Amino acid sequence: MKTSILFYCMLFITLACGETNHEQHPANHEMESREESVTQSIYYCSMHPDVQQNEPGSCPICGMDLVLKPTESNSKSMDNHSNEHKHSGEIEGDDSHSSNYNRATENSIFLASQKSRDLQLETDVVKLTSVELDFKLPGRVELDPRTSVRMSSYVEGRIDELLVNYAGAYVQTGDIVATIYSPEMINAQQELITLSNSTPLREGLLNSSRVKLQRLGMSDDDIKKVQSTGKIMDTIPLRAPSSGYVHELKVLPEQYMQRGESLFLINDHRQLWLVVEAYEHQLPYLKVGQKISWQLAQNTLSRHSSNDTYKPLTGTIEYISPEITMDTQTASVRLTIENASSNLRPNQLLSGHLLVPFSEKKQLTVPYSSVLWTGEKSFVYVNKEMDSGSFNELRQVILGPKTKDSIVILDGLNEGERVVSKGTFIVDAAAQLSNKPSMVQNQQFQYTTINSLDIDSLVNIYVELKNSLVVTEITQSTTYSKSMLTFIEEALKISSLKEDSRVLLEQLSNQVRLFSTASTIKEFRSYFIDLSTTMVELTKQYSLSDVRYVQFCPMANAGNGAYWISEDAEIRNPYYGDMMLRCGETIEEL
């Protein structure tokens, strides 16, 4: 009896506890659901990860739509929905991939397959290809003097009639272009007539007389006419020695000419020179004897109706000027082109793309969109596929020249590797959120705000220094450099300066001191390159009262390009002054 009572008591307690747990369980689920909801409602900008909020919206900096920030709760929730894509909600790597992660490097971030598809990431293979550099250059068409024929007179005399009296006229071989009165030619004709009528007939002397007239420029038909009629031609016709267009007309009617004096030149335009102007940094890729092609720009093509014009012009470089032109800072590069269709005309100005082989060997290339720049350093994300996703490794690369759609990789990648070509910034943003190495961590510029330094005054002095180089005023340059140096020395006494700003100011101080030692405008502009680079870095750490513009000239610094800060958007180049005042572009606002 006691045993039965004890049994029912235990059963009652068990049921009561079970009911209590059953009542509490939904509450726990509701609480967890609320926690997950709060956790999942964090949205961020893939370009500016510091921008975060609890609801969807747009980034106030770039305007991109905010995306949901993946969390550990996201991953667990998606695990319950799909075992096949176990980590499809993850952007950050985690311990569940430890075996795969060990195969990658510490610079890698794991992205699940589904997440990569959601972000529309794309990859491309590192290819080994023949590289052609595309230089957009101005050019002009010139006559090839080697194909010109000189129209001249073989006797002294006076031009009686000039039948071709303007440059550009077209003549055929044998056409009469002028008539000339020459006493010497009259005497030679009289000699022929006398010998023809003499008896006995002296064939040897007669033949010598005919040859003499031929050498003086008389045609065989005219010689036969004089010999048969016995009448002297008062004026002798001058005939075109070849077909073509008249150039460099040098005579007028009634003008007296010396023996061998040129009337004009004749050129058929079938073979012309193409002379393009190459910038200094492009010259190392050009060599005499190199076969290249030159594609006319679209605005040039529209002027012609012939389909032949759309074909690239091919030729061999025959000459590269050993001097740089002062006005344009370019060197002339000449190649010979065929012009059978006569679409091109001498003195025509053209704009086109000079296609030049970069190297005899094939080069590694990747899409241009796959490269991240931080200033001096460049990075790509190398993609390594796994069963459930991919590792994306941040890797520094050394870049070569840029082609039309790709860029040459000199070091850092191997043939056959895959790189992220679309969505690179999204992957980098994910790496930042995961505390993985990223482009931002490698940037030379640190975007912080320092209020203890009067940056506006420093920039104003710098701008005045820049303007003195624009107008080539060496005295003003020296004055402003001294003012700038005094300001920097006072700024270095500020105890609240951050270490990175102090380092830049000390570096700027040394550069301004070196600038002050210059004695020629060339030296001033050379020292201004590094000074401006440091100034840009320093200014980016501050909030300016007025907008300033970072501008860039690709021609300066021996073709490597150089920056400067300007007070307005209009380009006024301090590295060349009036010589190339408008060379450059605005690349950033401060």
Coordinates of C-alpha atoms in Angstrom, one line a residue:
M1 CA 0.0 0.0 0.0
K2 CA 2.8 2.4 0.9
T3 CA 4.6 1.5 -2.3
S4 CA 1.5 2.4 -4.4
I5 CA 1.1 5.7 -2.6
L6 CA 4.8 6.5 -3.2
F7 CA 4.5 5.6 -6.9
Y8 CA 1.6 7.9 -7.5
C9 CA 3.3 10.8 -5.7
M10 CA 6.4 10.5 -7.8
L11 CA 4.2 10.3 -11.0
F12 CA 2.3 13.5 -9.9
I13 CA 5.5 15.4 -9.3
T14 CA 7.0 14.3 -12.6
L15 CA 3.9 15.5 -14.5
A16 CA 3.8 18.8 -12.7
C17 CA 7.5 19.5 -13.5
G18 CA 6.9 18.6 -17.1
E19 CA 4.0 21.0 -17.4
T20 CA 6.0 23.7 -15.8
N21 CA 8.9 23.2 -18.3
H22 CA 6.4 23.1 -21.1
E23 CA 5.0 26.5 -20.1
Q24 CA 8.4 28.0 -19.8
H25 CA 9.9 26.7 -23.0
P26 CA 7.9 28.9 -25.4
A27 CA 8.9 32.0 -23.4
N28 CA 12.6 31.0 -23.8
H29 CA 12.1 30.6 -27.5
E30 CA 10.4 34.0 -27.7
M31 CA 13.3 35.6 -25.8
E32 CA 15.9 33.9 -28.1
S33 CA 13.9 35.0 -31.1
R34 CA 13.9 38.6 -29.9
E35 CA 17.7 38.4 -29.3
E36 CA 18.3 37.0 -32.8
S37 CA 16.1 39.7 -34.3
V38 CA 18.1 42.4 -32.5
T39 CA 21.3 40.8 -33.6
Q40 CA 20.3 40.4 -37.2
S41 CA 19.0 43.9 -37.6
I42 CA 22.5 45.5 -38.0
Y43 CA 23.0 46.9 -41.5
Y44 CA 26.3 48.2 -42.8
C45 CA 27.8 49.7 -46.0
S46 CA 30.1 47.3 -47.8
M47 CA 32.3 50.3 -49.0
H48 CA 32.3 52.0 -45.6
P49 CA 31.9 49.3 -42.9
D50 CA 31.9 51.9 -40.1
V51 CA 28.5 53.1 -41.2
Q52 CA 26.0 50.9 -39.4
Q53 CA 22.4 51.1 -38.3
N54 CA 19.5 48.9 -37.1
E55 CA 17.3 49.2 -40.2
P56 CA 17.8 49.1 -44.0
G57 CA 18.8 52.3 -45.7
S58 CA 21.5 54.0 -47.8
C59 CA 25.0 55.0 -46.9
P60 CA 25.3 58.7 -46.3
I61 CA 28.8 58.7 -47.8
C62 CA 28.5 56.8 -51.1
G63 CA 24.7 56.3 -51.4
M64 CA 25.0 52.5 -51.6
D65 CA 22.2 50.3 -50.1
L66 CA 23.1 49.0 -46.7
V67 CA 23.4 45.2 -46.4
L68 CA 22.6 42.9 -43.4
K69 CA 25.6 42.3 -41.3
P70 CA 26.1 38.5 -40.8
T71 CA 26.5 37.3 -37.2
E72 CA 26.9 34.0 -35.4
S73 CA 23.1 33.9 -34.8
N74 CA 22.6 34.3 -38.6
S75 CA 24.8 31.3 -39.2
K76 CA 23.1 29.1 -36.6
S77 CA 19.7 30.1 -38.0
M78 CA 20.7 29.2 -41.5
D79 CA 22.3 26.0 -40.4
N80 CA 18.8 24.9 -39.2
H81 CA 17.4 25.6 -42.7
S82 CA 20.1 23.9 -44.8
N83 CA 22.7 21.4 -43.9
E84 CA 24.0 21.4 -47.5
H85 CA 25.1 25.1 -47.3
K86 CA 26.0 24.9 -43.6
H87 CA 27.8 28.3 -43.6
S88 CA 25.9 30.1 -46.3
G89 CA 25.1 33.0 -43.9
E90 CA 28.7 33.6 -42.9
I91 CA 31.1 36.3 -44.1
E92 CA 33.6 35.8 -41.3
G93 CA 35.6 32.7 -41.0
D94 CA 35.0 30.4 -37.9
D95 CA 36.4 27.3 -36.2
S96 CA 34.1 25.0 -38.1
H97 CA 36.4 25.5 -41.1
S98 CA 39.6 25.0 -39.1
S99 CA 40.7 22.1 -41.2
N100 CA 40.3 24.1 -44.5
Y101 CA 41.5 27.3 -43.0
N102 CA 44.8 25.7 -42.1
R103 CA 45.4 25.2 -45.7
A104 CA 45.1 28.9 -46.4
T105 CA 47.0 31.8 -44.9
E106 CA 46.3 34.1 -42.1
N107 CA 45.4 36.7 -44.8
S108 CA 42.4 34.7 -45.9
I109 CA 38.7 35.2 -45.3
F110 CA 36.2 32.4 -45.9
L111 CA 33.0 33.0 -47.9
A112 CA 30.3 30.3 -48.1
S113 CA 29.2 29.3 -51.6
Q114 CA 25.7 30.7 -51.2
K115 CA 27.0 34.0 -49.8
S116 CA 29.3 34.4 -52.8
R117 CA 26.4 33.9 -55.1
D118 CA 24.2 36.3 -53.1
L119 CA 27.0 39.0 -53.3
Q120 CA 27.4 38.2 -57.1
L121 CA 31.1 37.7 -56.7
E122 CA 33.0 36.8 -59.9
T123 CA 36.6 35.5 -60.3
D124 CA 39.0 35.3 -63.3
V125 CA 42.0 33.2 -64.0
V126 CA 45.5 34.7 -64.0
K127 CA 46.5 34.4 -67.6
L128 CA 49.8 34.3 -69.4
T129 CA 49.3 36.3 -72.6
S130 CA 51.0 38.5 -75.1
V131 CA 50.6 42.1 -74.0
E132 CA 50.1 45.0 -76.3
L133 CA 50.3 48.5 -74.8
D134 CA 47.7 50.9 -76.0
F135 CA 49.0 54.5 -76.2
K136 CA 46.5 57.1 -77.2
L137 CA 48.7 59.6 -79.1
P138 CA 48.2 62.5 -81.5
G139 CA 49.8 62.1 -84.9
R140 CA 50.1 63.8 -88.3
V141 CA 50.6 62.6 -91.9
E142 CA 53.6 63.9 -93.7
L143 CA 55.0 63.4 -97.2
D144 CA 57.7 60.8 -97.7
P145 CA 60.4 62.9 -99.4
R146 CA 62.0 59.7 -100.7
T147 CA 59.1 59.2 -103.1
S148 CA 59.0 62.8 -104.3
V149 CA 60.2 63.5 -107.9
R150 CA 61.8 66.9 -108.6
M151 CA 60.6 68.8 -111.7
S152 CA 63.5 70.9 -112.9
S153 CA 64.9 72.6 -116.0
Y154 CA 68.0 71.3 -117.7
V155 CA 68.7 74.6 -119.5
E156 CA 68.9 78.3 -118.6
G157 CA 65.9 80.3 -119.8
R158 CA 62.8 82.2 -119.1
I159 CA 59.4 80.6 -118.2
D160 CA 57.2 81.6 -121.1
E161 CA 54.0 79.9 -119.9
L162 CA 53.3 78.1 -116.7
L163 CA 50.4 75.6 -117.2
V164 CA 50.5 74.2 -113.7
N165 CA 50.3 77.3 -111.5
Y166 CA 49.1 76.1 -108.1
A167 CA 50.2 73.5 -105.5
G168 CA 48.0 70.4 -105.2
A169 CA 47.4 70.1 -109.0
Y170 CA 47.5 66.5 -110.3
V171 CA 49.7 65.8 -113.3
Q172 CA 50.2 62.7 -115.4
T173 CA 53.5 61.5 -116.7
G174 CA 54.3 63.4 -119.9
D175 CA 51.9 66.3 -119.3
I176 CA 53.2 69.7 -120.4
V177 CA 53.6 71.7 -117.2
A178 CA 55.4 74.8 -118.6
T179 CA 57.2 76.2 -121.7
I180 CA 60.6 77.8 -121.5
Y181 CA 62.5 80.1 -123.9
S182 CA 66.2 79.2 -123.9
P183 CA 68.9 80.5 -126.3
E184 CA 70.9 77.4 -125.5
M185 CA 68.1 75.2 -126.8
I186 CA 67.7 77.3 -129.9
N187 CA 71.4 76.9 -130.8
A188 CA 71.2 73.2 -130.2
Q189 CA 68.2 72.9 -132.6
Q190 CA 70.0 75.0 -135.3
E191 CA 72.9 72.6 -135.0
L192 CA 70.6 69.6 -135.6
I193 CA 69.0 71.3 -138.7
T194 CA 72.4 72.2 -140.2
L195 CA 73.7 68.7 -139.7
S196 CA 70.6 67.2 -141.2
N197 CA 70.9 69.3 -144.4
S198 CA 74.6 68.9 -144.8
T199 CA 76.1 66.7 -147.6
P200 CA 77.5 64.3 -147.2
L201 CA 75.4 63.3 -144.2
R202 CA 77.4 62.8 -141.1
E203 CA 75.5 60.3 -139.1
G204 CA 78.0 60.4 -136.1
L205 CA 77.6 64.1 -135.6
L206 CA 73.9 63.9 -136.2
N207 CA 73.4 61.3 -133.5
S208 CA 75.5 63.4 -131.1
S209 CA 73.3 66.4 -131.8
R210 CA 70.1 64.4 -131.1
V211 CA 71.6 63.1 -127.8
K212 CA 72.5 66.7 -126.8
L213 CA 68.9 67.8 -127.3
Q214 CA 67.7 64.8 -125.3
R215 CA 70.0 65.7 -122.4
L216 CA 68.7 69.3 -122.5
G217 CA 65.2 68.0 -121.9
M218 CA 63.6 67.8 -125.4
S219 CA 61.4 64.8 -126.1
D220 CA 62.1 62.4 -129.0
D221 CA 58.9 63.5 -130.7
D222 CA 60.0 67.1 -130.6
I223 CA 63.4 66.3 -131.9
K224 CA 62.0 64.4 -134.9
K225 CA 59.6 67.3 -135.6
V226 CA 62.5 69.8 -135.7
Q227 CA 64.6 67.5 -137.9
S228 CA 61.8 66.8 -140.3
T229 CA 60.4 70.3 -140.6
G230 CA 63.6 72.2 -140.3
K231 CA 61.9 74.8 -138.1
I232 CA 63.2 75.9 -134.7
M233 CA 60.8 75.7 -131.7
D234 CA 61.1 79.1 -130.0
T235 CA 59.8 77.7 -126.7
I236 CA 60.4 74.2 -125.4
P237 CA 57.7 72.3 -123.5
L238 CA 58.7 71.0 -120.1
R239 CA 56.9 67.6 -119.4
A240 CA 56.1 66.0 -116.0
P241 CA 58.5 63.1 -115.3
S242 CA 56.0 61.2 -113.2
S243 CA 52.3 61.2 -112.1
G244 CA 51.3 62.8 -108.8
Y245 CA 50.3 65.9 -106.9
V246 CA 52.3 69.2 -107.2
H247 CA 54.0 70.3 -104.1
E248 CA 56.3 73.3 -103.3
L249 CA 55.6 75.4 -106.4
K250 CA 58.6 77.7 -106.7
V251 CA 58.3 79.5 -110.1
L252 CA 56.1 82.2 -111.7
P253 CA 55.5 83.1 -115.3
E254 CA 58.2 85.2 -116.9
Q255 CA 60.7 84.1 -114.2
Y256 CA 64.2 83.4 -115.4
M257 CA 65.6 80.0 -114.3
Q258 CA 69.1 78.7 -113.9
R259 CA 70.1 75.2 -115.1
G260 CA 68.9 72.5 -112.7
E261 CA 66.6 74.9 -110.8
S262 CA 63.5 73.2 -109.4
L263 CA 60.0 74.2 -110.5
F264 CA 58.2 72.0 -108.0
L265 CA 58.0 68.5 -106.5
I266 CA 55.6 65.7 -107.6
N267 CA 54.4 63.0 -105.1
D268 CA 51.7 60.4 -105.7
H269 CA 50.8 60.1 -102.0
R270 CA 50.9 56.3 -102.3
Q271 CA 53.4 56.1 -99.5
L272 CA 53.4 58.5 -96.6
W273 CA 55.0 59.1 -93.2
L274 CA 53.0 58.9 -90.0
V275 CA 54.6 60.9 -87.3
V276 CA 53.2 60.5 -83.8
E277 CA 54.2 62.3 -80.6
A278 CA 55.2 60.0 -77.8
Y279 CA 55.6 61.1 -74.2
E280 CA 58.8 60.5 -72.3
H281 CA 57.5 57.6 -70.2
Q282 CA 56.3 55.8 -73.4
L283 CA 59.6 55.9 -75.2
P284 CA 61.2 52.9 -73.5
Y285 CA 58.6 50.7 -75.1
L286 CA 59.4 52.0 -78.7
K287 CA 62.4 50.9 -80.7
V288 CA 63.6 51.5 -84.3
G289 CA 62.7 48.5 -86.5
Q290 CA 59.7 47.5 -84.3
K291 CA 56.5 46.6 -86.2
I292 CA 53.5 48.3 -84.7
S293 CA 49.9 49.2 -85.6
W294 CA 48.0 52.4 -85.2
Q295 CA 44.3 52.5 -85.0
L296 CA 42.5 55.7 -85.9
A297 CA 40.2 57.1 -83.2
Q298 CA 36.5 57.1 -83.8
N299 CA 36.2 60.8 -84.4
T300 CA 38.8 60.5 -87.2
L301 CA 37.1 57.5 -88.8
S302 CA 33.8 59.3 -89.1
R303 CA 35.4 61.7 -91.6
H304 CA 36.0 58.9 -94.1
S305 CA 33.6 56.8 -96.0
S306 CA 36.0 54.0 -97.2
N307 CA 36.0 50.8 -95.1
D308 CA 39.7 50.6 -95.6
T309 CA 40.1 53.5 -93.2
Y310 CA 38.8 51.3 -90.3
K311 CA 41.6 48.9 -90.7
P312 CA 44.6 49.4 -88.4
L313 CA 47.6 51.1 -90.0
T314 CA 50.6 48.9 -89.8
G315 CA 54.2 49.9 -90.3
T316 CA 57.8 49.7 -88.9
I317 CA 59.3 52.4 -86.8
E318 CA 62.1 54.0 -88.8
Y319 CA 63.0 56.9 -86.6
I320 CA 62.7 58.1 -83.0
S321 CA 63.8 61.7 -82.4
P322 CA 66.7 62.0 -80.0
E323 CA 65.3 65.2 -78.6
I324 CA 62.3 66.2 -76.5
T325 CA 60.2 69.0 -77.8
M326 CA 60.1 71.8 -75.3
D327 CA 56.5 72.9 -76.0
T328 CA 54.9 69.5 -75.7
Q329 CA 57.5 67.4 -73.9
T330 CA 57.2 64.7 -76.5
A331 CA 59.5 63.0 -79.0
S332 CA 58.5 62.4 -82.7
V333 CA 58.2 58.7 -83.7
R334 CA 58.0 58.1 -87.5
L335 CA 56.8 55.1 -89.4
T336 CA 56.0 54.6 -93.1
I337 CA 52.5 53.6 -94.1
E338 CA 50.9 52.6 -97.4
N339 CA 48.1 54.8 -98.7
A340 CA 46.9 53.0 -101.8
S341 CA 43.3 54.1 -101.2
S342 CA 44.4 57.7 -100.8
N343 CA 42.2 58.2 -97.7
L344 CA 45.0 59.9 -95.8
R345 CA 46.3 63.3 -96.8
P346 CA 49.6 65.1 -96.0
N347 CA 49.5 67.5 -93.0
Q348 CA 46.3 65.8 -91.7
L349 CA 46.1 65.7 -87.9
L350 CA 45.0 62.4 -86.5
S351 CA 44.2 60.9 -83.1
G352 CA 44.7 57.3 -82.7
H353 CA 45.9 54.4 -80.6
L354 CA 49.5 53.2 -81.0
L355 CA 49.5 49.5 -80.2
V356 CA 53.0 48.5 -79.1
P357 CA 54.2 45.0 -77.9
F358 CA 55.2 45.3 -74.2
S359 CA 57.7 42.4 -74.3
E360 CA 58.7 39.5 -76.5
K361 CA 57.7 37.2 -73.7
K362 CA 54.2 36.5 -72.5
Q363 CA 53.1 38.3 -69.3
L364 CA 50.7 37.5 -66.4
T365 CA 47.6 39.6 -66.6
V366 CA 44.5 40.1 -64.4
P367 CA 41.3 42.2 -65.0
Y368 CA 41.8 45.8 -64.1
S369 CA 38.8 45.6 -61.7
S370 CA 40.5 43.0 -59.5
V371 CA 43.3 45.3 -58.2
L372 CA 43.0 47.4 -55.0
W373 CA 45.2 50.5 -54.6
T374 CA 46.3 52.1 -51.4
G375 CA 48.8 54.6 -52.8
E376 CA 52.2 52.9 -53.2
K377 CA 50.9 49.3 -52.6
S378 CA 48.5 47.2 -54.7
F379 CA 46.5 44.1 -53.6
V380 CA 44.3 41.4 -55.1
Y381 CA 42.2 38.8 -53.5
V382 CA 43.3 35.3 -54.6
N383 CA 40.3 32.9 -54.6
K384 CA 40.7 29.3 -53.5
E385 CA 37.6 27.1 -53.9
M386 CA 36.6 24.6 -51.3
D387 CA 33.7 22.2 -51.1
S388 CA 31.4 24.5 -49.0
G389 CA 32.8 27.9 -50.1
S390 CA 36.1 29.6 -50.9
F391 CA 39.0 31.2 -49.1
N392 CA 39.9 34.7 -50.4
E393 CA 43.5 35.6 -49.6
L394 CA 44.7 39.2 -49.6
R395 CA 48.0 39.3 -51.5
Q396 CA 50.3 42.2 -52.4
V397 CA 51.3 42.4 -56.1
I398 CA 53.7 44.5 -58.2
L399 CA 51.9 46.0 -61.2
G400 CA 53.2 46.6 -64.7
P401 CA 51.5 48.7 -67.4
K402 CA 47.8 48.8 -67.9
T403 CA 46.3 47.5 -71.1
K404 CA 42.7 48.1 -72.4
D405 CA 40.9 45.8 -70.0
S406 CA 43.6 44.2 -67.9
I407 CA 46.8 45.0 -66.1
V408 CA 50.2 43.3 -66.1
I409 CA 51.3 41.6 -62.9
L410 CA 55.1 41.6 -62.5
D411 CA 55.2 39.8 -59.2
G412 CA 52.9 38.3 -56.6
L413 CA 50.8 35.9 -58.6
N414 CA 51.2 32.6 -60.6
E415 CA 49.6 31.4 -63.8
G416 CA 46.3 29.6 -63.2
E417 CA 45.4 31.2 -59.9
R418 CA 42.0 32.8 -59.6
V419 CA 41.4 36.4 -58.4
V420 CA 38.2 38.1 -57.4
S421 CA 37.4 40.4 -60.4
K422 CA 33.9 41.6 -59.4
G423 CA 33.0 42.5 -55.8
T424 CA 36.5 43.0 -54.6
F425 CA 35.6 45.9 -52.3
I426 CA 32.8 43.8 -50.8
V427 CA 35.3 41.0 -49.9
D428 CA 37.6 43.6 -48.5
A429 CA 34.8 45.1 -46.3
A430 CA 34.1 41.6 -45.1
A431 CA 37.7 41.2 -44.2
Q432 CA 37.6 44.4 -42.2
L433 CA 34.6 43.2 -40.2
S434 CA 36.3 39.9 -39.5
N435 CA 39.5 41.7 -38.3
K436 CA 41.4 40.1 -41.1
P437 CA 44.2 42.0 -43.0
S438 CA 42.5 44.3 -45.6
M439 CA 43.3 47.1 -47.9
V440 CA 42.3 49.7 -45.4
Q441 CA 44.8 48.3 -42.8
N442 CA 47.5 48.7 -45.4
Q443 CA 46.7 52.2 -46.5
Q444 CA 49.4 54.8 -46.1
F445 CA 46.9 57.5 -45.2
Q446 CA 45.1 57.4 -41.9
Y447 CA 41.9 59.4 -42.0
T448 CA 41.7 60.9 -38.5
T449 CA 40.9 64.4 -37.4
I450 CA 43.4 66.6 -35.4
N451 CA 42.2 69.9 -34.1
S452 CA 45.4 71.1 -32.6
L453 CA 47.0 72.2 -35.8
D454 CA 45.9 75.1 -38.0
I455 CA 45.9 73.0 -41.2
D456 CA 44.0 75.7 -43.2
S457 CA 46.9 78.2 -42.7
L458 CA 49.5 75.6 -43.7
V459 CA 47.5 74.7 -46.8
N460 CA 47.1 78.3 -47.8
I461 CA 50.9 78.8 -47.6
Y462 CA 51.4 75.7 -49.7
V463 CA 48.9 76.9 -52.3
E464 CA 50.8 80.2 -52.6
L465 CA 54.0 78.2 -53.0
K466 CA 52.3 76.2 -55.7
N467 CA 51.1 79.3 -57.5
S468 CA 54.6 80.7 -57.6
L469 CA 55.7 77.7 -59.6
V470 CA 52.8 78.0 -61.9
V471 CA 53.9 81.5 -62.9
T472 CA 57.7 80.6 -62.6
E473 CA 58.5 83.1 -59.9
I474 CA 61.6 81.7 -58.2
T475 CA 61.9 84.6 -55.8
Q476 CA 58.3 84.1 -54.5
S477 CA 59.0 80.3 -54.3
T478 CA 61.9 80.9 -51.9
T479 CA 59.9 83.4 -49.8
Y480 CA 56.9 81.1 -49.4
S481 CA 59.1 78.1 -48.7
K482 CA 60.7 80.0 -45.8
S483 CA 57.2 80.9 -44.4
M484 CA 56.1 77.3 -44.7
L485 CA 59.2 76.1 -42.9
T486 CA 58.7 78.5 -40.0
F487 CA 55.1 77.4 -39.7
I488 CA 56.0 73.8 -39.6
E489 CA 58.7 74.3 -36.9
E490 CA 56.1 76.0 -34.7
A491 CA 53.6 73.2 -35.4
L492 CA 56.1 70.5 -34.3
K493 CA 56.1 72.1 -30.8
I494 CA 52.5 71.1 -30.3
S495 CA 52.5 68.4 -27.7
S496 CA 49.1 67.0 -28.6
L497 CA 50.1 66.0 -32.1
K498 CA 49.6 62.3 -32.9
E499 CA 52.7 60.4 -33.7
D500 CA 51.8 59.7 -37.4
S501 CA 51.1 63.5 -37.9
R502 CA 54.4 64.4 -36.2
V503 CA 56.3 62.0 -38.5
L504 CA 54.7 63.6 -41.6
L505 CA 55.4 67.1 -40.4
E506 CA 59.1 66.2 -39.8
Q507 CA 59.2 64.7 -43.2
L508 CA 57.6 67.8 -44.7
S509 CA 60.1 70.0 -42.8
N510 CA 63.1 68.2 -44.4
Q511 CA 61.5 68.4 -47.9
V512 CA 60.8 72.1 -47.5
R513 CA 64.4 72.7 -46.4
L514 CA 65.6 70.9 -49.5
F515 CA 63.2 72.9 -51.6
S516 CA 64.7 76.1 -50.3
T517 CA 68.2 75.1 -51.5
A518 CA 67.1 75.1 -55.2
S519 CA 68.5 77.6 -57.5
T520 CA 66.7 76.9 -60.8
I521 CA 63.1 76.4 -61.7
K522 CA 63.8 72.9 -62.7
E523 CA 65.2 72.1 -59.3
F524 CA 62.2 73.8 -57.5
R525 CA 59.7 71.7 -59.5
S526 CA 61.7 68.5 -58.9
Y527 CA 61.7 69.0 -55.1
F528 CA 58.1 70.0 -55.2
I529 CA 57.0 66.5 -56.2
D530 CA 57.9 64.8 -52.8
L531 CA 56.8 67.9 -50.9
S532 CA 53.4 67.8 -52.4
T533 CA 53.0 64.0 -51.9
T534 CA 53.6 64.5 -48.1
M535 CA 51.3 67.5 -48.0
V536 CA 48.5 65.5 -49.5
E537 CA 49.0 62.7 -46.9
L538 CA 49.0 65.2 -44.1
T539 CA 46.0 67.2 -45.3
K540 CA 43.9 64.1 -45.5
Q541 CA 44.2 63.8 -41.7
Y542 CA 42.3 67.0 -41.2
S543 CA 39.0 68.7 -41.7
L544 CA 39.5 71.8 -43.9
S545 CA 37.3 74.9 -43.7
D546 CA 37.2 75.3 -47.5
V547 CA 37.2 72.7 -50.3
R548 CA 40.6 71.9 -51.7
Y549 CA 41.4 69.8 -54.8
V550 CA 44.0 67.0 -55.2
Q551 CA 45.1 67.2 -58.8
F552 CA 47.4 64.9 -60.8
C553 CA 49.7 65.3 -63.9
P554 CA 50.7 62.0 -65.5
M555 CA 53.6 63.7 -67.4
A556 CA 55.5 65.0 -64.4
N557 CA 58.1 63.1 -62.5
A558 CA 59.5 61.5 -65.7
G559 CA 56.2 60.0 -66.7
N560 CA 55.4 58.6 -63.2
G561 CA 53.0 61.4 -62.4
A562 CA 52.9 63.8 -59.6
Y563 CA 50.2 65.3 -57.3
W564 CA 49.5 68.8 -55.9
I565 CA 46.8 70.6 -53.9
S566 CA 44.9 73.4 -55.6
E567 CA 42.4 76.0 -54.3
D568 CA 40.1 75.6 -57.3
A569 CA 39.1 72.9 -59.8
E570 CA 40.7 74.6 -62.7
I571 CA 44.0 72.9 -63.7
R572 CA 47.1 75.2 -63.4
N573 CA 50.1 72.9 -63.6
P574 CA 53.0 73.8 -61.2
Y575 CA 55.4 71.3 -62.8
Y576 CA 55.4 72.8 -66.3
G577 CA 53.8 76.3 -65.9
D578 CA 52.9 78.0 -69.2
M579 CA 54.5 75.2 -71.2
M580 CA 51.8 72.7 -70.3
L581 CA 49.5 74.7 -68.1
R582 CA 46.3 72.6 -68.5
C583 CA 48.0 69.2 -68.3
G584 CA 46.4 67.2 -65.4
E585 CA 43.0 66.3 -63.8
T586 CA 41.3 66.7 -60.5
I587 CA 41.1 63.3 -58.8
E588 CA 39.8 64.1 -55.3
E589 CA 38.2 66.8 -53.2
L590 CA 39.5 67.5 -49.6

